Tab-separated table of C-alpha atoms in Angstrom:
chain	number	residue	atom	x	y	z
A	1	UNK	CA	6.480	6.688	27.152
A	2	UNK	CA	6.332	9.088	23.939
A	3	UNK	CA	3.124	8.852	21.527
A	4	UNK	CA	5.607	7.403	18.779
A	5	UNK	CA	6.485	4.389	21.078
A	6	UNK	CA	2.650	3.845	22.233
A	7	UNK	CA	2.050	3.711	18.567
A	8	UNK	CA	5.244	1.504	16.659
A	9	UNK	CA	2.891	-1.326	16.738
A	10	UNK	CA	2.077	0.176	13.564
A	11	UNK	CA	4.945	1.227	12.055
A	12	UNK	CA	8.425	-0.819	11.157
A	13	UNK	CA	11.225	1.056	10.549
A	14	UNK	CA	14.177	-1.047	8.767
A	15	UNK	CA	16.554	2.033	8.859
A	16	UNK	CA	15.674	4.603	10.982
A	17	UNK	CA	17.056	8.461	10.445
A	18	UNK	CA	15.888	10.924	13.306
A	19	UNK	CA	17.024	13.969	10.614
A	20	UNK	CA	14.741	13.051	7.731
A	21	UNK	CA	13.029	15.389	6.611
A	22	UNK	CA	10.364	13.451	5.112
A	23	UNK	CA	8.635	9.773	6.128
A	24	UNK	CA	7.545	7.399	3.311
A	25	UNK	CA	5.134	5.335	4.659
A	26	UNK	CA	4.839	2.375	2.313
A	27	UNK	CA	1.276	-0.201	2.619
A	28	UNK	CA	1.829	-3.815	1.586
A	29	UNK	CA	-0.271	-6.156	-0.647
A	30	UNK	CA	-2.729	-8.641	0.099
A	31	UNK	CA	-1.277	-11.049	2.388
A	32	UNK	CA	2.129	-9.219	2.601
A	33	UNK	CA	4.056	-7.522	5.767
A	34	UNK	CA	6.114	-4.887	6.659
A	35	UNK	CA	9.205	-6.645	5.240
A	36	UNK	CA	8.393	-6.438	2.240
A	37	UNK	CA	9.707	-3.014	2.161
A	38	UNK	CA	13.000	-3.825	4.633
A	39	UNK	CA	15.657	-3.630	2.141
A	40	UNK	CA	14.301	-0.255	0.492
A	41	UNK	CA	15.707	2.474	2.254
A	42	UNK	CA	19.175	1.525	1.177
A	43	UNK	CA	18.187	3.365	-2.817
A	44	UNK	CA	16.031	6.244	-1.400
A	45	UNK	CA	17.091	9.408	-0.935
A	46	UNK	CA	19.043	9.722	2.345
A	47	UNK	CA	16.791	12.344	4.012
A	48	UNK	CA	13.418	10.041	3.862
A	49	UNK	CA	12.881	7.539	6.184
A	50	UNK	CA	10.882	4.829	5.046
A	51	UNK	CA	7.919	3.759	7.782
A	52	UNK	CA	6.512	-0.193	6.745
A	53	UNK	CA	3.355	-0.212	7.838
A	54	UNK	CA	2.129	-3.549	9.783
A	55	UNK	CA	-1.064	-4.793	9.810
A	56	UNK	CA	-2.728	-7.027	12.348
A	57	UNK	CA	-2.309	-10.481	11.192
A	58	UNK	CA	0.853	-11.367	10.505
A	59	UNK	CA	4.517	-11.141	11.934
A	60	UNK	CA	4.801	-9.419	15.436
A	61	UNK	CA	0.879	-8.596	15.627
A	62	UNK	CA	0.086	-12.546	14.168
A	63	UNK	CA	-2.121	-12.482	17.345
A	64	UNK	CA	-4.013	-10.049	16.396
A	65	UNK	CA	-7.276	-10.473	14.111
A	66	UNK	CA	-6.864	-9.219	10.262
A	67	UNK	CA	-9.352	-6.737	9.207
A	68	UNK	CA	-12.098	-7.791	6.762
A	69	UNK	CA	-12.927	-4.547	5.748
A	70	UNK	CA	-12.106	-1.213	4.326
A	71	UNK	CA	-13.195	1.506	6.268
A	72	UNK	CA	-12.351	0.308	9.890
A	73	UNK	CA	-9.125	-0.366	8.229
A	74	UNK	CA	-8.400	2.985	7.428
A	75	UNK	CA	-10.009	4.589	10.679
A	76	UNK	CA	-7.575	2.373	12.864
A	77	UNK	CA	-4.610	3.990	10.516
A	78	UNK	CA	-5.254	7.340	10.717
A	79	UNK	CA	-5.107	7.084	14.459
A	80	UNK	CA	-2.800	4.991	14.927
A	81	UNK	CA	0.051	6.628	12.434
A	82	UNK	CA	-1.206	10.197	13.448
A	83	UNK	CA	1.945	10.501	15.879
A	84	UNK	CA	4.120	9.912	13.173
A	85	UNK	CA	2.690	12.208	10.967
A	86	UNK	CA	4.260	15.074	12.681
A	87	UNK	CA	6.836	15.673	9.598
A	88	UNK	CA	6.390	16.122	5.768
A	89	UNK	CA	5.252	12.781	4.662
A	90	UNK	CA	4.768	10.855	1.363
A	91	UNK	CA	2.533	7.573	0.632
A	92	UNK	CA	3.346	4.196	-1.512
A	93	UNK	CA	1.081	1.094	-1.252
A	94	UNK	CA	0.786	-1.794	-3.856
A	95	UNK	CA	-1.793	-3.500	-5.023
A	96	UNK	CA	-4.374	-3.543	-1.952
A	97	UNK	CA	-1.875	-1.274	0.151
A	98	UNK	CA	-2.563	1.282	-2.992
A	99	UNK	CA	-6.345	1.342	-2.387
A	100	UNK	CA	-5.475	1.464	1.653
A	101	UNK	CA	-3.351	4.466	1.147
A	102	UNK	CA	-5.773	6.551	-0.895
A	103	UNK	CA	-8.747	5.998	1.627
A	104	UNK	CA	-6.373	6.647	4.371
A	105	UNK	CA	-5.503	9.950	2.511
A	106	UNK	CA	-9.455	10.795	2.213
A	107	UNK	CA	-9.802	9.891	6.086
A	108	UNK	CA	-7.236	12.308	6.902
A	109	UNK	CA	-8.598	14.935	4.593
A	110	UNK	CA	-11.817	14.452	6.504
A	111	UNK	CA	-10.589	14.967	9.888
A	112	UNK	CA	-8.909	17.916	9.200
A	113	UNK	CA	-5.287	16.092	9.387
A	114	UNK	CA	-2.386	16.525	7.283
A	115	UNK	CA	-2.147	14.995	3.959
A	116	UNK	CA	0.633	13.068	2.362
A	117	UNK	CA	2.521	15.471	-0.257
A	118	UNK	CA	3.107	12.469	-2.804
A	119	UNK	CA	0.644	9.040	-3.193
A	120	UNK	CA	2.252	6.599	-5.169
A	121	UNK	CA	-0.206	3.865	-5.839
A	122	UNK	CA	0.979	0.405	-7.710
A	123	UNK	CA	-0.367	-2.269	-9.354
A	124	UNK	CA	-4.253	-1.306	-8.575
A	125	UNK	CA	-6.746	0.040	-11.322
A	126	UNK	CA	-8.392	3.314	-9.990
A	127	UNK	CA	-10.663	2.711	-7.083
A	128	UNK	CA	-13.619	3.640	-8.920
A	129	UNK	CA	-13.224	1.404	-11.239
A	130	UNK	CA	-15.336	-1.944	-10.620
A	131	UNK	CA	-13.359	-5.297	-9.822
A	132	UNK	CA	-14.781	-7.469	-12.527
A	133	UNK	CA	-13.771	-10.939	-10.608
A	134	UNK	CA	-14.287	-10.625	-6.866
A	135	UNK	CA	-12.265	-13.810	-4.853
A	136	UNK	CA	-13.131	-12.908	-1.417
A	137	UNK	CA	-16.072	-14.746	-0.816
A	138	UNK	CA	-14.994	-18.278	-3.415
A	139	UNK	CA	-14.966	-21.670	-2.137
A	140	UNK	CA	-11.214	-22.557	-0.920
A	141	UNK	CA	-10.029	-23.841	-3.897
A	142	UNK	CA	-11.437	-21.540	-6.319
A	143	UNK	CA	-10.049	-18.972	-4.257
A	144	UNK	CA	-6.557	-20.964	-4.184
A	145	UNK	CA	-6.669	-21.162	-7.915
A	146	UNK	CA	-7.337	-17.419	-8.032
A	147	UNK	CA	-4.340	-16.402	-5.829
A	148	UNK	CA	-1.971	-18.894	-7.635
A	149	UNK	CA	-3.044	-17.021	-10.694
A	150	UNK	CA	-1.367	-13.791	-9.045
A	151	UNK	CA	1.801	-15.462	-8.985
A	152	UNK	CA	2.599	-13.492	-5.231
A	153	UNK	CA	2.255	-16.406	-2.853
A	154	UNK	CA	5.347	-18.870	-2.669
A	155	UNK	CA	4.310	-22.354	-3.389
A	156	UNK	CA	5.395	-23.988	0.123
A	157	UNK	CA	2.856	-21.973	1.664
A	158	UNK	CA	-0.006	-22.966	-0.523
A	159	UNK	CA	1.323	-26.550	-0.498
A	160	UNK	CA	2.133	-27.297	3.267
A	161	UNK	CA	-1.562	-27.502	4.848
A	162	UNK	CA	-0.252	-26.043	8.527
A	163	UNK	CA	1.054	-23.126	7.131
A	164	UNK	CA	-2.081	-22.652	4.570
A	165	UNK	CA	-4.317	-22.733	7.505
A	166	UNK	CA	-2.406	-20.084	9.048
A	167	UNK	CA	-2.366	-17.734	6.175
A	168	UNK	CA	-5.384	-18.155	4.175
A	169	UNK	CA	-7.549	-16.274	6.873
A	170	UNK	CA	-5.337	-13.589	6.383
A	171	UNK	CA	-5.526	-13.385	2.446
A	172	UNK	CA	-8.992	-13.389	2.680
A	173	UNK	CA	-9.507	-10.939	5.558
A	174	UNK	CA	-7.696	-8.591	2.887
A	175	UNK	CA	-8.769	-9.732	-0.294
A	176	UNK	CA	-11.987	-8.770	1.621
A	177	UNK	CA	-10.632	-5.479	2.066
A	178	UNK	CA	-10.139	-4.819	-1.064
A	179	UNK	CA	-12.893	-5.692	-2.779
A	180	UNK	CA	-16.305	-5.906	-0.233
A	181	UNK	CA	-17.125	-2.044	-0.013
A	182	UNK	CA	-18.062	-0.497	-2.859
A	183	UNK	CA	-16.353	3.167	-3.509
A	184	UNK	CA	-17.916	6.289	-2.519
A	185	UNK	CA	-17.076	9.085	-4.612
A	186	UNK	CA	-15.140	12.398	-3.201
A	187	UNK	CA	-13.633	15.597	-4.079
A	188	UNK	CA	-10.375	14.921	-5.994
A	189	UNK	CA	-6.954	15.248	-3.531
A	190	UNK	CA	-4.983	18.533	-4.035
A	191	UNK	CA	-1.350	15.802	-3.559
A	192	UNK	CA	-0.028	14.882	-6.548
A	193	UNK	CA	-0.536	11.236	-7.622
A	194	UNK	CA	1.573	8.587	-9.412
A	195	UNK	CA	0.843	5.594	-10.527
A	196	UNK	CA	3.128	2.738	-11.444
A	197	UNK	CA	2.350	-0.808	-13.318
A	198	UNK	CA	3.219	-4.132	-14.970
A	199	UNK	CA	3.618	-4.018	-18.489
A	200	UNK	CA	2.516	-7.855	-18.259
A	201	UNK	CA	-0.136	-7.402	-15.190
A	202	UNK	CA	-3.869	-7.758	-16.791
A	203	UNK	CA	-5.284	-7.210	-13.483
A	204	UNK	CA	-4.181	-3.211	-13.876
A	205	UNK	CA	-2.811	-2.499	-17.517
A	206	UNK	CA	-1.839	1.555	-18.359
A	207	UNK	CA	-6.105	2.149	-19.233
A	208	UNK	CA	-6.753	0.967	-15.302
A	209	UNK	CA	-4.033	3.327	-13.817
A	210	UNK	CA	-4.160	6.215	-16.180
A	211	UNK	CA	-7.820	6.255	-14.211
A	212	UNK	CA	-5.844	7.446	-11.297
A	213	UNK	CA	-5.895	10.695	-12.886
A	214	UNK	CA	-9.659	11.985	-11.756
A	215	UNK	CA	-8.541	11.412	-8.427
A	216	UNK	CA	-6.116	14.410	-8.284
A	217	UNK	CA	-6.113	18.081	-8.270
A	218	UNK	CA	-2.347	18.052	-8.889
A	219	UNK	CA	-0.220	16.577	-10.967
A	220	UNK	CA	-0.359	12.945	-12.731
A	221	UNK	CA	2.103	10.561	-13.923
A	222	UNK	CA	1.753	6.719	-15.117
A	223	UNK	CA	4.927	4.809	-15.350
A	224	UNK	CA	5.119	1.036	-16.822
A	225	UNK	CA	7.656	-1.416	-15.788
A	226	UNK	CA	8.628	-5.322	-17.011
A	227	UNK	CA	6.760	-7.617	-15.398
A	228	UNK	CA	3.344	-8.803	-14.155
A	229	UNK	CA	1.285	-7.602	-10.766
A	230	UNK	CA	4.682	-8.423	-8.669
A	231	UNK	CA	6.721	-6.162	-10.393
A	232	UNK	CA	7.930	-4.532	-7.349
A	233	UNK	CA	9.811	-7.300	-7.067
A	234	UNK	CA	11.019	-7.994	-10.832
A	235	UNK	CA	12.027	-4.556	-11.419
A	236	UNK	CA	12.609	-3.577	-8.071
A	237	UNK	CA	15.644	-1.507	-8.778
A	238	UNK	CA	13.762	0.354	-11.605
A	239	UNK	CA	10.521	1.244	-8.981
A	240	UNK	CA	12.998	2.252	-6.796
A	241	UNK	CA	15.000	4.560	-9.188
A	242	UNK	CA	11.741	5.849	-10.249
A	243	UNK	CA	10.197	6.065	-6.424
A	244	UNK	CA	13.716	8.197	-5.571
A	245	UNK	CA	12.720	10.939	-8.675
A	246	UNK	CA	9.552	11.525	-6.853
A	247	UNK	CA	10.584	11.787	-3.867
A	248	UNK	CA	13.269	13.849	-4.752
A	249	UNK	CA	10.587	16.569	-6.191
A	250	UNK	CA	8.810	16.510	-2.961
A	251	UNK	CA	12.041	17.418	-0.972
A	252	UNK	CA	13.153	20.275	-3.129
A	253	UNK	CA	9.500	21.428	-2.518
A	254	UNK	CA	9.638	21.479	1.088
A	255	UNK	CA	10.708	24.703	3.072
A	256	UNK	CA	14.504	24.956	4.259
């Protein structure tokens, strides 16, 4: 059995394309999956191949314990995607999967790994920046009131009790991540970062993810699209179009 079979556990991919020359792996939200991302690779470029990264918890590893916090988190990831790291490779993650993907990048920095040549965080102020209203640790229905607030969570699941139970746990094993460990500051990244928001999202306006920018040696770009924190899925086509750009740049950059 090849190291990329061992290792799919981690990785969903909704279209997959053996001649790509370059792997976007894309890191969900709080409480979201892999399939989130399982109708994007149909308005990428046709040489990436887009790599959904699941996380214990939910759909085929449900079984499996959530993590509760950060840096365990991104230890597991960087040995568990390493085998699938073996071509260029770019990074998007919203929201929590945007704070996930730049400690992941860090951890690979650290171990002497390869580094993503594109991180495109979403809908998350800089990680620097303190979260002025932690959830993670509020009495259920504060906390229920918090993530209806968000506006991510379809009402049938906060309103049917069996499937509540199921998935609370889960929202606050990653709210958890998100917000328990407080940052310590590194060097900046030499890859390029770009950051994408919701003109409507007061949770990370344009002052929150031009931040981003002290995180970078390279180059920096903030883009604002209509909607709140769930733009990705307002203006989906417009992320996408915008997503496509970038990762166009990063395969004209790449040898022949």
């Amino acid at each position: 059995m090849s190291m990329e079979s061992i290792s799919d556990i981690w990785i969903g991919r909704p279209r997959p394309n053996p001649a790509a020359r370059l792997r976007l792996f894309c890191f969900p939200y709080a409480g979201g999956s892999a399939s989130v991302f399982s109708t994007w690779p149909h308005q990428l470029p046709p040489q990436v191949e887009l790599c959904a990264v699941r996380l214990p918890g939910r759909e085929a590893r449900m079984s499996e314990p959530p993590f509760e916090r950060l840096t365990p988190l991104v230890r597991a990831l960087a040995t568990g995607l390493a085998p699938w790291m073996t071509r260029p490779f770019a990074f998007y993650g919203h929201s929590l999967g945007a704070l996930v993907s730049f400690e992941l990048a860090r951890e690979l920095r650290r171990r002497g790994a390869p580094l993503p040549r594109r991180l495109l965080v979403s809908g998350r102020r800089a990680p620097h920046l303190p979260i002025s209203d932690p959830a993670h640790d509020l009495p259920d229905r504060e906390f229920l009131s918090w993530i209806r607030a968000l506006g991510g969570t379809p009402e049938e699941i906060l309103r049917e009790p069996e499937l509540l139970a199921m998935f609370l746990p889960i929202l606050r094993a990653d709210v958890a991540v998100n917000e328990a460990e407080p940052f310590v500051a590194e060097p900046p990244l030499e890859c390029p970062i770009s950051a994408f928001g919701g003109l409507a999202d007061d949770r990370a306006g344009r002052a929150e993810l031009e931040a981003w920018r002290e995180h970078t040696r390279g180059p920096f770009t903030v883009e604002m699209f209509p909607g709140g924190h769930f733009f990705l899925r307002s203006a989906r086509d417009l992320l996408l179009r915008s997503v496509s750009a970038h990762l166009d740049d990063v395969l004209r950059a790449l040898p022949a």
